[in-house]
Amino acid sequence: MSPQRVKFPVRIALLGCGTVGGGVIQLIRDNAEYLASRVGAPLEVTKVLVRDITKDRVPECRPEWLTTDPDAVFGEETDLVVEVMGGEDPANEYLERAIREGKGVVTANKLLLALHGPALVEKSINAGVDLAFEASVGGGIPIIRTLREALTSDWVESVHAILNGTCNYILTKMREEGASFEDALAKAQELGYAEAEPSLDVDGHDAAQKLVVMSMLAFGAKVNIADVPVEGIRSIDELDFRFAERFDMTIKHLAIGYDRGERIELRVHPAMVSKGSVLANISDVLNGALIHGRALGPCLTVGPGAGAMPTAVSVVADIVDVARSKREGEPGLATRGIQMQSRPLVPIDEVDSRYYLRFDVADEPGALATIATALGDQGVSIEQMVQEGRARAAGGAVPVVIITHTGREGAVRRAIESFAEAGFMRGAAKLIRIEDVQGN
Ligand code: NAP
Ligand code: HSE
């Protein structure tokens, strides 16, 4: 079916009316006149697909829009489909149907894009329709547009990004207010930052999905998300923050990408960064993406990475673009510019980094020597070593912290494994990578 030309006004079907969908409806209402002047026609929400029609919605959502029947949101009476429901299925099925029917499509769904982004882009290109997804990465900040448009002339060498507002909020509250992980997470949920399933946030998967989506544009890469090394923030505790402070660093949850020639290096994990680095001071729910272009050098975008209105700003900006290009008879232009190919990933064992290593050990002679020897045997050079205090009780543990020079992760892990079962070890060793953020 050929792409539909938009008739006056632009009729929008929303799939979902939760945190983001509610924000979208409010923003379209609040800025109605201005948006109409940008598009050249009024934007009109006509259908809203939900699971439960009896739930309370934002007051701007008219009850007559609500439906639980997916068939009601497609067909001739809809120009644009805006997917803010989340999840893989049925979202994927609905987007494929919207594309087949020649609708413009806007989505905030990074999980779906991380799993099916390349296929959806290809289908959109073939159908000559726009698929826009600014809100899928970085909430309200323009990361996708920056990569797709502003930096399209340059070669992206690296990306260092804080992409999960919930993790950044929790780490900030732990560091600045001594909040517990559980209390900070509960507050992030209350504020509408967290995913419906918050383990997606705190275990790093949400940031990994966003990194995969960014990589489609930054590195032109199709990536199997299951191959991206991912760690969350559950293991970070107050003692790690104290040691970070002592070394003039702080802890951030980072999504990192490097162009390594044939391969790309992608990883998502907590990282120690210098307190003077631009990412160290991006706090609370803010997200930030430091993109390093070969010709441009560093480029930083910062702003609210989650929540109803910031995310709605990105969704509605996409709606304006897609609606305008349909009205002007040029749909699909933005999506046609996206080119991707499969690129192999650098395995985590081959990553070079500096490391913060923490060992909680029995306060007895020999432990330090064993650890230092094991690292030395693997060619890992120690930059600093600190043992803090004495054990309070017999058999108690003291933390030993080592900062290494740059070394290969596989070697560091082999060293740690060699004494993991030693009698002096009290619990598992902790490894936090130290990231020298380009563009300090
Ligand atoms: P949410 O508050 O849980 O809202 C989801 C909405 O989708 C609800 O209205 C729900 O209906 C509806 N829905 C879910 N499954 C459905 C199904 N099978 N059929 C019909 N309706 C269905 O989620 P959200 O926070 O707004 O997030 C929406 C999307 O935006 C997700 O992809 C998320 O990752 C992304 N996103 C969120 C944020 C954020 O800050 N929250 C930021 C950026 C991107 P009911 O209300 O009837 O249950
Ligand atoms: N749960 C996500 C976050 C929402 O905390 O960043 C924005 O994608």
CSV table of C-alpha atoms and ligand atoms in Angstrom, one decimal:
chain,number,residue,atom,x,y,z
A,1,MET,CA,0.0,0.0,0.0
A,2,SER,CA,1.4,3.5,-0.9
A,3,PRO,CA,1.9,6.0,1.9
A,4,GLN,CA,-1.2,8.0,2.8
A,5,ARG,CA,-1.3,11.7,2.3
A,6,VAL,CA,-2.4,13.4,5.5
A,7,LYS,CA,-5.8,15.0,5.4
A,8,PHE,CA,-6.6,18.0,7.6
A,9,PRO,CA,-6.2,17.6,10.7
A,10,VAL,CA,-3.5,15.1,11.5
A,11,ARG,CA,-5.3,12.2,13.3
A,12,ILE,CA,-3.2,10.5,15.9
A,13,ALA,CA,-3.7,7.1,17.5
A,14,LEU,CA,-1.8,6.6,20.7
A,15,LEU,CA,-1.0,3.0,21.7
A,16,GLY,CA,-0.7,3.4,25.5
A,17,CYS,CA,-1.7,6.1,28.0
A,18,GLY,CA,0.5,5.7,31.0
A,19,THR,CA,3.3,8.0,32.1
A,20,VAL,CA,4.5,8.9,28.6
A,21,GLY,CA,1.2,8.7,26.8
A,22,GLY,CA,-0.4,11.0,29.4
A,23,GLY,CA,2.4,13.5,28.9
A,24,VAL,CA,1.9,13.4,25.2
A,25,ILE,CA,-1.8,14.1,25.4
A,26,GLN,CA,-1.1,17.0,27.8
A,27,LEU,CA,1.6,18.5,25.6
A,28,ILE,CA,-0.4,18.3,22.4
A,29,ARG,CA,-3.3,20.1,24.3
A,30,ASP,CA,-1.1,22.7,26.0
A,31,ASN,CA,0.9,23.6,22.8
A,32,ALA,CA,-2.0,23.1,20.3
A,33,GLU,CA,-1.8,26.3,18.5
A,34,TYR,CA,2.0,26.4,18.2
A,35,LEU,CA,2.1,22.8,17.1
A,36,ALA,CA,-0.5,23.4,14.4
A,37,SER,CA,1.6,26.3,13.1
A,38,ARG,CA,4.7,24.0,12.9
A,39,VAL,CA,2.9,21.2,11.2
A,40,GLY,CA,0.6,23.3,9.0
A,41,ALA,CA,-2.5,21.5,10.5
A,42,PRO,CA,-3.8,20.8,13.9
A,43,LEU,CA,-2.8,17.6,15.7
A,44,GLU,CA,-5.8,15.7,16.9
A,45,VAL,CA,-5.7,12.6,19.2
A,46,THR,CA,-8.5,10.5,18.0
A,47,LYS,CA,-7.9,7.0,19.5
A,48,VAL,CA,-6.1,5.8,22.6
A,49,LEU,CA,-5.4,2.0,23.0
A,50,VAL,CA,-5.2,0.8,26.6
A,51,ARG,CA,-5.6,-2.4,28.5
A,52,ASP,CA,-8.0,-1.2,31.1
A,53,ILE,CA,-10.6,1.4,30.1
A,54,THR,CA,-11.7,2.0,33.7
A,55,LYS,CA,-8.4,3.3,35.0
A,56,ASP,CA,-7.9,7.0,35.9
A,57,ARG,CA,-6.2,9.0,33.1
A,58,VAL,CA,-4.8,12.5,32.7
A,59,PRO,CA,-7.8,14.9,32.6
A,60,GLU,CA,-7.0,15.9,29.0
A,61,CYS,CA,-7.7,12.3,27.8
A,62,ARG,CA,-11.3,12.2,26.7
A,63,PRO,CA,-13.1,9.0,27.6
A,64,GLU,CA,-14.5,8.6,24.1
A,65,TRP,CA,-10.9,8.2,22.7
A,66,LEU,CA,-10.2,5.1,24.9
A,67,THR,CA,-10.4,1.6,23.4
A,68,THR,CA,-9.1,-1.8,24.1
A,69,ASP,CA,-9.7,-2.9,20.5
A,70,PRO,CA,-6.5,-2.7,18.5
A,71,ASP,CA,-8.5,-2.8,15.2
A,72,ALA,CA,-10.1,0.5,16.2
A,73,VAL,CA,-6.8,2.4,16.1
A,74,PHE,CA,-5.8,1.4,12.5
A,75,GLY,CA,-7.5,2.0,9.2
A,76,GLU,CA,-8.3,5.0,7.1
A,77,GLU,CA,-9.2,7.3,10.1
A,78,THR,CA,-5.6,7.3,11.5
A,79,ASP,CA,-2.7,9.2,10.0
A,80,LEU,CA,0.0,8.6,12.7
A,81,VAL,CA,0.5,5.8,15.1
A,82,VAL,CA,2.4,6.7,18.3
A,83,GLU,CA,3.5,3.7,20.3
A,84,VAL,CA,4.0,4.4,24.0
A,85,MET,CA,2.9,1.1,25.5
A,86,GLY,CA,6.3,-0.6,25.8
A,87,GLY,CA,7.3,-4.2,25.6
A,88,GLU,CA,8.1,-6.4,22.6
A,89,ASP,CA,4.7,-7.9,21.8
A,90,PRO,CA,2.1,-6.8,20.8
A,91,ALA,CA,4.0,-3.5,20.2
A,92,ASN,CA,6.0,-5.1,17.3
A,93,GLU,CA,2.9,-6.5,15.6
A,94,TYR,CA,1.2,-3.1,15.9
A,95,LEU,CA,4.1,-1.1,14.5
A,96,GLU,CA,4.5,-3.6,11.6
A,97,ARG,CA,0.8,-3.1,10.8
A,98,ALA,CA,1.1,0.7,11.0
A,99,ILE,CA,4.0,0.6,8.6
A,100,ARG,CA,2.2,-1.8,6.2
A,101,GLU,CA,-0.8,0.6,6.3
A,102,GLY,CA,1.5,3.6,5.3
A,103,LYS,CA,1.1,5.4,8.6
A,104,GLY,CA,3.8,7.6,10.1
A,105,VAL,CA,5.1,5.9,13.2
A,106,VAL,CA,6.6,7.3,16.4
A,107,THR,CA,7.8,5.1,19.2
A,108,ALA,CA,9.5,5.6,22.6
A,109,ASN,CA,10.1,1.8,22.9
A,110,LYS,CA,13.9,1.1,23.2
A,111,LEU,CA,13.3,-2.6,24.1
A,112,LEU,CA,11.4,-3.1,20.8
A,113,LEU,CA,14.0,-1.1,18.8
A,114,ALA,CA,16.9,-2.9,20.4
A,115,LEU,CA,15.4,-6.3,19.4
A,116,HIS,CA,13.7,-5.3,16.1
A,117,GLY,CA,15.1,-1.9,15.1
A,118,PRO,CA,16.9,-2.9,11.9
A,119,ALA,CA,13.9,-4.9,10.7
A,120,LEU,CA,11.5,-2.1,11.5
A,121,VAL,CA,13.7,0.5,9.8
A,122,GLU,CA,14.0,-1.7,6.7
A,123,LYS,CA,10.2,-2.2,6.6
A,124,SER,CA,9.7,1.6,7.0
A,125,ILE,CA,12.1,2.4,4.2
A,126,ASN,CA,10.5,-0.2,1.9
A,127,ALA,CA,7.0,1.2,2.7
A,128,GLY,CA,8.2,4.8,2.3
A,129,VAL,CA,7.1,5.9,5.8
A,130,ASP,CA,8.8,7.6,8.7
A,131,LEU,CA,9.8,5.7,11.8
A,132,ALA,CA,10.9,8.2,14.5
A,133,PHE,CA,12.2,7.2,17.9
A,134,GLU,CA,13.9,10.2,19.6
A,135,ALA,CA,12.3,9.4,23.0
A,136,SER,CA,13.7,5.9,23.0
A,137,VAL,CA,17.1,7.1,24.1
A,138,GLY,CA,17.7,9.8,26.7
A,139,GLY,CA,14.1,10.8,27.4
A,140,GLY,CA,13.8,14.5,26.6
A,141,ILE,CA,17.3,15.1,25.2
A,142,PRO,CA,18.0,15.1,21.5
A,143,ILE,CA,20.5,12.2,21.1
A,144,ILE,CA,18.9,10.4,18.1
A,145,ARG,CA,18.5,13.7,16.2
A,146,THR,CA,22.0,14.7,17.1
A,147,LEU,CA,23.4,11.5,15.7
A,148,ARG,CA,21.1,11.2,12.7
A,149,GLU,CA,21.2,14.8,11.5
A,150,ALA,CA,23.8,17.0,13.2
A,151,LEU,CA,26.7,14.5,13.2
A,152,THR,CA,25.8,12.7,10.0
A,153,SER,CA,28.9,14.4,8.3
A,154,ASP,CA,31.3,13.1,10.9
A,155,TRP,CA,32.7,9.7,12.1
A,156,VAL,CA,31.7,8.8,15.6
A,157,GLU,CA,34.7,7.4,17.5
A,158,SER,CA,33.2,6.9,20.9
A,159,VAL,CA,30.2,7.4,23.1
A,160,HIS,CA,30.1,7.7,26.9
A,161,ALA,CA,26.6,8.1,28.1
A,162,ILE,CA,24.4,8.1,31.2
A,163,LEU,CA,21.3,6.6,29.7
A,164,ASN,CA,19.2,5.4,32.6
A,165,GLY,CA,17.6,8.1,34.7
A,166,THR,CA,16.6,5.7,37.4
A,167,CYS,CA,20.1,4.4,38.0
A,168,ASN,CA,21.5,7.9,37.9
A,169,TYR,CA,18.9,9.1,40.4
A,170,ILE,CA,19.6,6.1,42.8
A,171,LEU,CA,23.4,6.6,42.6
A,172,THR,CA,23.0,10.3,43.2
A,173,LYS,CA,20.8,9.8,46.3
A,174,MET,CA,23.1,7.1,47.7
A,175,ARG,CA,26.2,9.3,47.2
A,176,GLU,CA,24.7,12.7,48.3
A,177,GLU,CA,22.2,11.7,50.9
A,178,GLY,CA,23.3,8.3,52.1
A,179,ALA,CA,20.0,6.9,50.9
A,180,SER,CA,19.5,3.1,50.7
A,181,PHE,CA,19.2,1.5,47.3
A,182,GLU,CA,15.7,0.4,48.1
A,183,ASP,CA,14.4,3.8,49.3
A,184,ALA,CA,16.0,5.6,46.3
A,185,LEU,CA,14.4,3.1,43.9
A,186,ALA,CA,11.0,3.4,45.5
A,187,LYS,CA,11.2,7.2,45.0
A,188,ALA,CA,12.3,6.8,41.4
A,189,GLN,CA,9.3,4.6,40.8
A,190,GLU,CA,7.0,7.2,42.5
A,191,LEU,CA,8.4,9.9,40.2
A,192,GLY,CA,7.6,7.9,37.1
A,193,TYR,CA,11.2,7.3,36.1
A,194,ALA,CA,11.4,3.5,36.4
A,195,GLU,CA,10.2,1.0,33.9
A,196,ALA,CA,7.1,-1.1,34.8
A,197,GLU,CA,9.6,-3.8,35.6
A,198,PRO,CA,12.3,-1.8,37.4
A,199,SER,CA,14.9,-4.6,37.2
A,200,LEU,CA,15.3,-3.5,33.6
A,201,ASP,CA,16.7,-0.2,35.0
A,202,VAL,CA,18.8,-1.3,37.9
A,203,ASP,CA,20.2,-4.4,36.2
A,204,GLY,CA,21.4,-2.3,33.3
A,205,HIS,CA,19.2,-3.7,30.5
A,206,ASP,CA,17.4,-0.5,29.8
A,207,ALA,CA,20.7,1.3,29.3
A,208,ALA,CA,21.9,-1.6,27.1
A,209,GLN,CA,18.8,-1.3,24.9
A,210,LYS,CA,19.4,2.4,24.5
A,211,LEU,CA,23.1,1.8,23.7
A,212,VAL,CA,22.1,-0.7,21.0
A,213,VAL,CA,19.7,1.9,19.5
A,214,MET,CA,22.4,4.6,19.6
A,215,SER,CA,24.8,2.3,17.9
A,216,MET,CA,22.5,1.9,15.0
A,217,LEU,CA,23.1,5.5,14.3
A,218,ALA,CA,26.5,6.2,15.8
A,219,PHE,CA,28.3,3.2,14.4
A,220,GLY,CA,25.8,2.1,11.7
A,221,ALA,CA,25.7,-1.2,13.6
A,222,LYS,CA,23.2,-4.0,13.8
A,223,VAL,CA,23.9,-5.6,17.2
A,224,ASN,CA,22.6,-8.6,19.0
A,225,ILE,CA,21.8,-7.2,22.4
A,226,ALA,CA,22.4,-10.6,24.1
A,227,ASP,CA,26.1,-10.1,23.1
A,228,VAL,CA,26.5,-6.7,24.9
A,229,PRO,CA,28.2,-7.1,28.3
A,230,VAL,CA,25.8,-5.6,30.9
A,231,GLU,CA,26.1,-4.9,34.6
A,232,GLY,CA,23.7,-3.0,36.8
A,233,ILE,CA,24.1,-1.1,40.1
A,234,ARG,CA,22.9,-3.5,42.7
A,235,SER,CA,26.4,-4.3,43.9
A,236,ILE,CA,27.5,-0.7,44.5
A,237,ASP,CA,27.6,0.2,48.2
A,238,GLU,CA,28.4,3.1,50.4
A,239,LEU,CA,32.0,1.9,50.9
A,240,ASP,CA,32.6,2.0,47.1
A,241,PHE,CA,31.5,5.7,47.1
A,242,ARG,CA,33.8,6.4,50.1
A,243,PHE,CA,36.8,4.9,48.2
A,244,ALA,CA,35.8,6.6,45.0
A,245,GLU,CA,35.9,9.9,46.9
A,246,ARG,CA,39.3,9.1,48.3
A,247,PHE,CA,40.6,8.7,44.7
A,248,ASP,CA,38.9,11.9,43.6
A,249,MET,CA,36.4,9.9,41.5
A,250,THR,CA,32.7,9.1,41.6
A,251,ILE,CA,30.5,6.2,40.4
A,252,LYS,CA,28.2,6.5,37.4
A,253,HIS,CA,26.3,3.9,35.4
A,254,LEU,CA,27.6,4.3,31.9
A,255,ALA,CA,26.8,3.0,28.5
A,256,ILE,CA,30.0,3.0,26.5
A,257,GLY,CA,30.7,2.5,22.8
A,258,TYR,CA,33.9,2.7,20.7
A,259,ASP,CA,34.5,2.3,17.1
A,260,ARG,CA,37.4,-0.2,16.9
A,261,GLY,CA,37.8,-0.5,13.2
A,262,GLU,CA,36.1,-3.8,12.0
A,263,ARG,CA,34.7,-4.3,15.4
A,264,ILE,CA,32.8,-2.1,17.9
A,265,GLU,CA,33.2,-2.2,21.7
A,266,LEU,CA,29.9,-1.8,23.6
A,267,ARG,CA,29.5,-2.3,27.3
A,268,VAL,CA,27.1,-1.1,30.0
A,269,HIS,CA,28.2,-1.1,33.7
A,270,PRO,CA,29.0,1.1,36.7
A,271,ALA,CA,32.2,3.0,36.2
A,272,MET,CA,34.5,5.2,38.3
A,273,VAL,CA,35.0,8.5,36.6
A,274,SER,CA,37.2,11.5,37.6
A,275,LYS,CA,35.2,14.0,39.7
A,276,GLY,CA,36.4,16.6,37.2
A,277,SER,CA,34.9,14.8,34.2
A,278,VAL,CA,31.8,16.2,32.5
A,279,LEU,CA,29.8,13.1,33.2
A,280,ALA,CA,30.6,13.2,37.0
A,281,ASN,CA,28.4,16.2,37.6
A,282,ILE,CA,25.3,15.0,35.7
A,283,SER,CA,23.1,14.0,38.6
A,284,ASP,CA,19.6,12.9,39.6
A,285,VAL,CA,17.4,11.9,36.7
A,286,LEU,CA,19.5,13.8,34.2
A,287,ASN,CA,21.0,11.8,31.3
A,288,GLY,CA,24.0,12.9,29.3
A,289,ALA,CA,25.7,11.6,26.1
A,290,LEU,CA,29.3,12.6,25.4
A,291,ILE,CA,29.8,11.8,21.7
A,292,HIS,CA,33.3,12.0,20.3
A,293,GLY,CA,33.4,12.8,16.6
A,294,ARG,CA,36.7,12.4,14.6
A,295,ALA,CA,36.4,15.9,13.1
A,296,LEU,CA,34.2,17.5,15.7
A,297,GLY,CA,35.8,16.3,18.9
A,298,PRO,CA,33.6,16.0,22.0
A,299,CYS,CA,29.9,17.0,21.9
A,300,LEU,CA,27.8,16.8,25.1
A,301,THR,CA,24.0,16.7,25.4
A,302,VAL,CA,22.4,16.8,28.8
A,303,GLY,CA,18.9,16.9,30.1
A,304,PRO,CA,16.1,15.0,31.9
A,305,GLY,CA,16.3,11.4,30.8
A,306,ALA,CA,12.9,10.2,32.0
A,307,GLY,CA,9.5,11.3,33.3
A,308,ALA,CA,6.2,12.2,31.6
A,309,MET,CA,6.8,15.7,30.2
A,310,PRO,CA,10.5,15.4,29.2
A,311,THR,CA,9.8,12.2,27.3
A,312,ALA,CA,6.6,13.8,25.8
A,313,VAL,CA,8.7,16.6,24.4
A,314,SER,CA,10.7,14.1,22.3
A,315,VAL,CA,7.6,12.1,21.3
A,316,VAL,CA,5.7,15.2,20.2
A,317,ALA,CA,8.8,16.6,18.4
A,318,ASP,CA,8.8,13.4,16.4
A,319,ILE,CA,5.1,13.7,15.8
A,320,VAL,CA,5.6,17.2,14.4
A,321,ASP,CA,8.4,16.0,12.0
A,322,VAL,CA,6.5,12.9,10.8
A,323,ALA,CA,3.2,14.8,10.4
A,324,ARG,CA,4.9,17.7,8.5
A,325,SER,CA,6.8,15.4,6.1
A,326,LYS,CA,3.5,13.5,5.4
A,327,ARG,CA,1.7,16.8,4.8
A,328,GLU,CA,4.4,18.0,2.5
A,329,GLY,CA,4.3,14.7,0.5
A,330,GLU,CA,7.9,13.6,1.5
A,331,PRO,CA,7.3,10.9,4.1
A,332,GLY,CA,10.1,8.5,4.9
A,333,LEU,CA,13.1,10.9,4.2
A,334,ALA,CA,14.5,10.8,7.7
A,335,THR,CA,14.3,7.0,8.0
A,336,ARG,CA,15.8,6.5,4.6
A,337,GLY,CA,19.1,8.0,5.8
A,338,ILE,CA,19.7,5.2,8.3
A,339,GLN,CA,22.2,2.6,7.1
A,340,MET,CA,23.3,-0.4,9.2
A,341,GLN,CA,25.3,-3.5,8.9
A,342,SER,CA,26.3,-6.3,11.3
A,343,ARG,CA,29.5,-5.5,13.2
A,344,PRO,CA,31.2,-7.9,15.6
A,345,LEU,CA,31.7,-6.9,19.2
A,346,VAL,CA,34.9,-6.8,21.1
A,347,PRO,CA,34.6,-9.5,23.8
A,348,ILE,CA,34.8,-8.1,27.4
A,349,ASP,CA,38.0,-10.1,28.1
A,350,GLU,CA,39.7,-8.1,25.4
A,351,VAL,CA,38.7,-4.7,26.8
A,352,ASP,CA,41.6,-2.6,28.1
A,353,SER,CA,40.8,-0.4,31.1
A,354,ARG,CA,42.0,0.7,34.5
A,355,TYR,CA,40.2,-1.1,37.4
A,356,TYR,CA,39.1,-0.4,41.0
A,357,LEU,CA,39.3,-3.8,42.7
A,358,ARG,CA,37.9,-4.3,46.2
A,359,PHE,CA,38.6,-7.4,48.2
A,360,ASP,CA,37.0,-7.9,51.6
A,361,VAL,CA,39.6,-10.1,53.3
A,362,ALA,CA,40.4,-11.5,56.7
A,363,ASP,CA,42.7,-9.2,58.7
A,364,GLU,CA,45.7,-11.6,58.6
A,365,PRO,CA,49.2,-11.7,57.2
A,366,GLY,CA,49.7,-12.9,53.6
A,367,ALA,CA,46.4,-11.7,52.0
A,368,LEU,CA,47.9,-8.6,50.4
A,369,ALA,CA,50.9,-10.4,49.2
A,370,THR,CA,48.8,-13.2,47.5
A,371,ILE,CA,46.6,-10.6,45.7
A,372,ALA,CA,49.5,-8.5,44.5
A,373,THR,CA,51.4,-11.6,43.3
A,374,ALA,CA,48.4,-13.0,41.4
A,375,LEU,CA,47.9,-9.7,39.6
A,376,GLY,CA,51.7,-9.4,38.9
A,377,ASP,CA,51.7,-13.0,37.5
A,378,GLN,CA,49.0,-11.9,35.0
A,379,GLY,CA,50.9,-8.8,34.0
A,380,VAL,CA,48.5,-6.4,35.7
A,381,SER,CA,50.3,-3.5,37.2
A,382,ILE,CA,49.2,-1.9,40.4
A,383,GLU,CA,48.9,1.9,40.6
A,384,GLN,CA,47.7,2.3,44.2
A,385,MET,CA,46.8,-0.1,47.1
A,386,VAL,CA,44.9,0.8,50.2
A,387,GLN,CA,43.9,-1.3,53.2
A,388,GLU,CA,41.4,0.6,55.4
A,389,GLY,CA,41.3,0.1,59.2
A,390,ARG,CA,41.4,-3.1,61.2
A,391,ALA,CA,38.8,-5.7,61.5
A,392,ARG,CA,36.5,-4.9,64.5
A,393,ALA,CA,36.2,-8.6,65.6
A,394,ALA,CA,38.3,-11.7,65.3
A,395,GLY,CA,37.6,-13.3,61.8
A,396,GLY,CA,36.1,-10.0,60.6
A,397,ALA,CA,36.9,-8.5,57.2
A,398,VAL,CA,38.8,-5.4,56.1
A,399,PRO,CA,38.5,-3.9,52.6
A,400,VAL,CA,41.6,-3.9,50.5
A,401,VAL,CA,41.3,-1.7,47.4
A,402,ILE,CA,43.6,-1.7,44.4
A,403,ILE,CA,43.7,0.7,41.5
A,404,THR,CA,45.4,-0.8,38.5
A,405,HIS,CA,47.2,0.7,35.6
A,406,THR,CA,45.5,0.0,32.2
A,407,GLY,CA,45.3,-3.8,31.7
A,408,ARG,CA,43.4,-6.4,29.8
A,409,GLU,CA,40.2,-7.5,31.6
A,410,GLY,CA,40.7,-11.2,30.9
A,411,ALA,CA,44.1,-11.0,32.8
A,412,VAL,CA,42.5,-9.2,35.7
A,413,ARG,CA,39.8,-11.8,36.0
A,414,ARG,CA,42.2,-14.7,35.7
A,415,ALA,CA,44.2,-13.2,38.6
A,416,ILE,CA,41.1,-12.7,40.8
A,417,GLU,CA,39.9,-16.3,40.0
A,418,SER,CA,43.2,-17.7,41.1
A,419,PHE,CA,42.6,-16.7,44.7
A,420,ALA,CA,38.8,-16.6,44.8
A,421,GLU,CA,38.6,-19.7,47.0
A,422,ALA,CA,41.5,-18.6,49.4
A,423,GLY,CA,40.8,-18.8,53.1
A,424,PHE,CA,41.3,-15.1,53.6
A,425,MET,CA,38.6,-14.0,51.1
A,426,ARG,CA,35.4,-12.8,52.8
A,427,GLY,CA,32.9,-12.7,49.9
A,428,ALA,CA,33.4,-12.1,46.2
A,429,ALA,CA,35.9,-9.7,44.8
A,430,LYS,CA,34.5,-6.5,43.3
A,431,LEU,CA,35.7,-5.0,40.0
A,432,ILE,CA,34.6,-1.6,38.8
A,433,ARG,CA,36.2,-0.2,35.6
A,434,ILE,CA,37.7,3.2,35.7
A,435,GLU,CA,36.7,5.1,32.6
A,436,ASP,CA,38.9,7.9,31.3
A,437,VAL,CA,36.1,9.8,29.7
A,438,GLN,CA,37.2,11.6,26.6
A,439,GLY,CA,36.3,15.3,26.7
A,440,ASN,CA,36.9,15.9,30.4
B,1,NAP,P1,3.4,2.8,31.5
B,1,NAP,O1,3.2,4.0,32.4
B,1,NAP,O2,3.4,1.5,32.1
B,1,NAP,O3,2.2,2.9,30.4
B,1,NAP,C1,2.0,1.9,29.4
B,1,NAP,C2,0.7,2.1,28.8
B,1,NAP,O4,0.5,1.2,27.7
B,1,NAP,C3,-0.5,2.0,29.7
B,1,NAP,O5,-1.5,2.9,29.4
B,1,NAP,C4,-1.1,0.6,29.4
B,1,NAP,O6,-2.5,0.5,29.5
B,1,NAP,C5,-0.7,0.5,27.9
B,1,NAP,N1,-0.5,-0.9,27.5
B,1,NAP,C6,0.5,-1.7,27.8
B,1,NAP,N2,0.4,-2.9,27.2
B,1,NAP,C7,-0.7,-2.8,26.5
B,1,NAP,C8,-1.4,-3.8,25.6
B,1,NAP,N3,-0.9,-5.0,25.4
B,1,NAP,N4,-2.5,-3.4,25.0
B,1,NAP,C9,-3.0,-2.1,25.2
B,1,NAP,N5,-2.4,-1.2,26.0
B,1,NAP,C10,-1.3,-1.6,26.6
B,1,NAP,O7,4.7,3.0,30.6
B,1,NAP,P2,5.5,4.4,30.3
B,1,NAP,O8,6.4,4.7,31.4
B,1,NAP,O9,4.5,5.4,29.8
B,1,NAP,O10,6.4,3.9,29.1
B,1,NAP,C11,5.9,3.7,27.8
B,1,NAP,C12,7.1,3.5,26.8
B,1,NAP,O11,7.9,4.6,26.8
B,1,NAP,C13,8.0,2.3,27.2
B,1,NAP,O12,8.5,1.7,26.0
B,1,NAP,C14,9.1,2.9,27.9
B,1,NAP,O13,10.3,2.2,27.9
B,1,NAP,C15,9.2,4.2,27.1
B,1,NAP,N6,9.8,5.4,27.8
B,1,NAP,C16,9.4,5.6,29.1
B,1,NAP,C17,10.0,6.7,29.8
B,1,NAP,C18,9.6,7.1,31.1
B,1,NAP,O14,10.2,8.1,31.7
B,1,NAP,N7,8.5,6.5,31.7
B,1,NAP,C19,11.0,7.5,29.1
B,1,NAP,C20,11.4,7.2,27.8
B,1,NAP,C21,10.8,6.1,27.2
B,1,NAP,P3,-3.2,0.6,30.9
B,1,NAP,O15,-3.0,2.0,31.4
B,1,NAP,O16,-4.6,0.3,30.7
B,1,NAP,O17,-2.5,-0.4,31.8
B,2,HSE,N1,13.2,3.9,33.0
B,2,HSE,C1,13.9,4.7,32.1
B,2,HSE,C2,15.0,5.5,32.8
B,2,HSE,C3,13.0,5.7,31.4
B,2,HSE,O1,15.0,5.5,34.1
B,2,HSE,O2,15.9,6.1,32.2
B,2,HSE,C4,13.5,6.5,30.3
B,2,HSE,O3,13.8,5.7,29.2
